[in-house]
Amino acid sequence: MSVADARILELKPIVDARGHLCVIEGAQQVPFEIKRVYYLYDVPTNSTRGGHAHRKLHQMLIAVSGRFDVVLDDGRERRRVSLSRPDQGLLIPTMLWRELERFSYNGICLVLASEHYDEADYFREYEAFQREALANRR
Ligand code: TYD
């Protein structure tokens, strides 16, 4: 897996003078069935979230309010993606380290995940993740 494998997905809002609407259905607008939804909010601007990678889980991240940055790392290269639009999702495949930072004061990160919560799916130590990521790419 490489940082180039993460991609922005355009969500095509239903535009209306009363306010816009975005729909996300599992296995349709996102390429996986959604098993879990969670969101990060009231994140201090100097705080970093994430700091892990997943063996099996895929995710889509959306800035439903405000903005924040996602720093992706495949064990070799880093890539920074800024999210600030509720009609864009960042698809993150397996085996990418991610850190979320520079949240604006009203930044809310909505996360759609392909798996239920399972601590065994996490790499929480960067060196262990990097070893595995580099071994897989050989
Ligand atoms: P953590 O993985 O550190 O959050 P993030 O990576 O988004 O910054 O999770 C914080 C705590 O919440 C940790 O104790 C695990 C727990 N948690 C759950 O119980 N279920 C979940 O679905 C998630 C995402 C976290």
Short mmCIF file of C-alpha atoms and ligand atoms in Angstrom, two decimals:
data_model
loop_
_atom_site.label_atom_id
_atom_site.label_comp_id
_atom_site.label_asym_id
_atom_site.label_seq_id
_atom_site.Cartn_x
_atom_site.Cartn_y
_atom_site.Cartn_z
CA MET A 1 0.00 0.00 0.00
CA SER A 2 1.26 3.50 -0.77
CA VAL A 3 0.10 6.98 0.27
CA ALA A 4 -1.07 7.43 -3.35
CA ASP A 5 -3.71 4.71 -2.74
CA ALA A 6 -5.69 7.04 -0.45
CA ARG A 7 -8.08 9.10 -2.52
CA ILE A 8 -10.68 11.85 -2.36
CA LEU A 9 -14.21 10.80 -3.21
CA GLU A 10 -16.68 13.47 -4.39
CA LEU A 11 -20.09 13.01 -2.77
CA LYS A 12 -22.39 14.91 -5.19
CA PRO A 13 -24.64 16.87 -2.82
CA ILE A 14 -28.35 17.30 -3.49
CA VAL A 15 -28.28 21.08 -3.76
CA ASP A 16 -31.31 22.91 -2.40
CA ALA A 17 -32.04 26.52 -1.45
CA ARG A 18 -33.20 25.11 1.93
CA GLY A 19 -29.73 23.66 2.54
CA HIS A 20 -27.68 20.93 0.90
CA LEU A 21 -27.85 17.19 1.55
CA CYS A 22 -25.23 14.48 1.10
CA VAL A 23 -26.12 10.78 1.11
CA ILE A 24 -23.71 7.95 1.87
CA GLU A 25 -24.90 4.37 1.56
CA GLY A 26 -22.73 1.37 2.29
CA ALA A 27 -21.16 -0.28 -0.79
CA GLN A 28 -22.57 2.51 -3.01
CA GLN A 29 -21.02 5.94 -2.41
CA VAL A 30 -18.31 4.17 -0.39
CA PRO A 31 -16.64 0.97 -1.67
CA PHE A 32 -17.35 -1.03 1.52
CA GLU A 33 -20.27 -1.91 3.78
CA ILE A 34 -20.34 0.53 6.70
CA LYS A 35 -20.15 -1.34 10.01
CA ARG A 36 -19.33 1.58 12.30
CA VAL A 37 -19.65 5.35 12.44
CA TYR A 38 -17.88 7.65 14.88
CA TYR A 39 -16.86 11.28 14.98
CA LEU A 40 -14.22 13.48 16.55
CA TYR A 41 -15.35 16.88 17.83
CA ASP A 42 -14.20 19.56 20.29
CA VAL A 43 -10.64 18.71 19.24
CA PRO A 44 -8.17 21.34 20.54
CA THR A 45 -6.34 23.00 17.61
CA ASN A 46 -2.94 21.87 18.92
CA SER A 47 -4.08 18.27 19.40
CA THR A 48 -3.19 15.23 17.26
CA ARG A 49 -5.61 12.31 16.86
CA GLY A 50 -5.10 9.01 15.09
CA GLY A 51 -1.51 7.85 15.35
CA HIS A 52 -2.19 4.34 14.15
CA ALA A 53 -2.71 2.08 11.12
CA HIS A 54 -5.08 -0.82 10.46
CA ARG A 55 -4.43 -4.33 9.18
CA LYS A 56 -7.88 -4.92 7.68
CA LEU A 57 -10.08 -1.87 8.17
CA HIS A 58 -10.93 0.69 5.47
CA GLN A 59 -12.25 4.12 6.38
CA MET A 60 -13.67 7.24 4.88
CA LEU A 61 -13.09 10.56 6.69
CA ILE A 62 -15.26 13.63 6.12
CA ALA A 63 -14.87 17.17 7.47
CA VAL A 64 -18.61 17.61 8.13
CA SER A 65 -17.75 20.92 9.84
CA GLY A 66 -14.62 23.10 9.82
CA ARG A 67 -11.29 21.74 8.68
CA PHE A 68 -8.37 19.53 9.67
CA ASP A 69 -5.36 17.85 8.06
CA VAL A 70 -4.69 14.14 7.64
CA VAL A 71 -1.05 13.10 7.42
CA LEU A 72 -0.69 9.70 5.73
CA ASP A 73 2.41 7.56 5.90
CA ASP A 74 3.09 4.24 4.13
CA GLY A 75 6.38 3.56 5.95
CA ARG A 76 8.40 5.34 3.26
CA GLU A 77 6.57 8.47 2.20
CA ARG A 78 4.31 10.99 3.88
CA ARG A 79 1.42 12.88 2.31
CA ARG A 80 -0.68 15.67 3.84
CA VAL A 81 -4.35 16.00 2.82
CA SER A 82 -6.45 18.96 4.01
CA LEU A 83 -10.16 18.29 4.42
CA SER A 84 -12.64 21.16 4.66
CA ARG A 85 -15.65 20.17 2.55
CA PRO A 86 -18.67 18.16 3.74
CA ASP A 87 -19.14 16.88 0.17
CA GLN A 88 -15.71 15.21 -0.01
CA GLY A 89 -14.52 12.03 1.68
CA LEU A 90 -10.97 10.78 2.07
CA LEU A 91 -10.80 7.02 1.51
CA ILE A 92 -8.00 5.41 3.49
CA PRO A 93 -7.21 1.76 2.68
CA THR A 94 -5.48 -0.73 4.98
CA MET A 95 -1.86 -0.38 6.15
CA LEU A 96 -1.52 3.40 6.09
CA TRP A 97 -0.42 5.24 9.20
CA ARG A 98 -2.58 8.36 9.78
CA GLU A 99 -2.42 11.38 12.04
CA LEU A 100 -5.15 14.01 12.22
CA GLU A 101 -4.06 17.51 13.20
CA ARG A 102 -4.61 21.27 12.78
CA PHE A 103 -8.31 21.03 13.62
CA SER A 104 -10.17 24.33 13.26
CA TYR A 105 -12.17 25.36 16.36
CA ASN A 106 -15.37 23.88 14.86
CA GLY A 107 -13.70 20.93 13.10
CA ILE A 108 -15.67 17.69 13.15
CA CYS A 109 -14.26 14.53 11.58
CA LEU A 110 -16.89 11.95 10.67
CA VAL A 111 -15.46 8.45 10.21
CA LEU A 112 -17.18 5.62 8.32
CA ALA A 113 -15.48 2.30 8.95
CA SER A 114 -15.63 -1.07 7.24
CA GLU A 115 -15.26 -3.05 10.51
CA HIS A 116 -16.49 -3.08 14.06
CA TYR A 117 -14.05 -1.83 16.68
CA ASP A 118 -11.28 -4.39 17.19
CA GLU A 119 -8.11 -3.38 19.02
CA ALA A 120 -6.28 -6.36 17.44
CA ASP A 121 -6.66 -4.68 14.04
CA TYR A 122 -4.55 -1.69 15.13
CA PHE A 123 -0.86 -0.92 14.78
CA ARG A 124 -0.35 1.65 17.52
CA GLU A 125 3.42 1.62 17.42
CA TYR A 126 4.95 3.31 14.36
CA GLU A 127 8.09 1.13 14.20
CA ALA A 128 6.04 -2.10 14.20
CA PHE A 129 3.80 -0.69 11.47
CA GLN A 130 6.78 0.40 9.37
CA ARG A 131 8.47 -2.99 9.62
CA GLU A 132 5.31 -4.75 8.43
CA ALA A 133 4.57 -2.17 5.69
CA LEU A 134 8.09 -2.37 4.24
CA ALA A 135 8.13 -6.18 4.42
CA ASN A 136 4.83 -6.31 2.48
CA ARG A 137 6.19 -4.05 -0.25
CA ARG A 138 9.29 -6.14 -0.94
P1 TYD B 1 -8.25 6.25 19.51
O1 TYD B 1 -8.04 5.09 18.61
O2 TYD B 1 -7.07 6.76 20.27
O3 TYD B 1 -8.91 7.46 18.72
P2 TYD B 1 -8.36 8.21 17.40
O4 TYD B 1 -7.45 7.26 16.71
O5 TYD B 1 -9.55 8.45 16.57
O6 TYD B 1 -7.66 9.45 17.80
O7 TYD B 1 -9.42 5.86 20.52
C1 TYD B 1 -9.62 6.52 21.75
C2 TYD B 1 -10.29 5.55 22.70
O8 TYD B 1 -11.60 5.20 22.23
C3 TYD B 1 -9.52 4.26 22.85
O9 TYD B 1 -9.56 3.88 24.22
C4 TYD B 1 -10.30 3.25 22.04
C5 TYD B 1 -11.72 3.81 22.11
N1 TYD B 1 -12.54 3.50 20.92
C6 TYD B 1 -13.61 2.63 21.04
O10 TYD B 1 -13.89 2.08 22.12
N2 TYD B 1 -14.36 2.36 19.93
C7 TYD B 1 -14.10 2.93 18.74
O11 TYD B 1 -14.81 2.66 17.73
C8 TYD B 1 -12.98 3.84 18.62
C9 TYD B 1 -12.65 4.49 17.31
C10 TYD B 1 -12.24 4.09 19.75
#
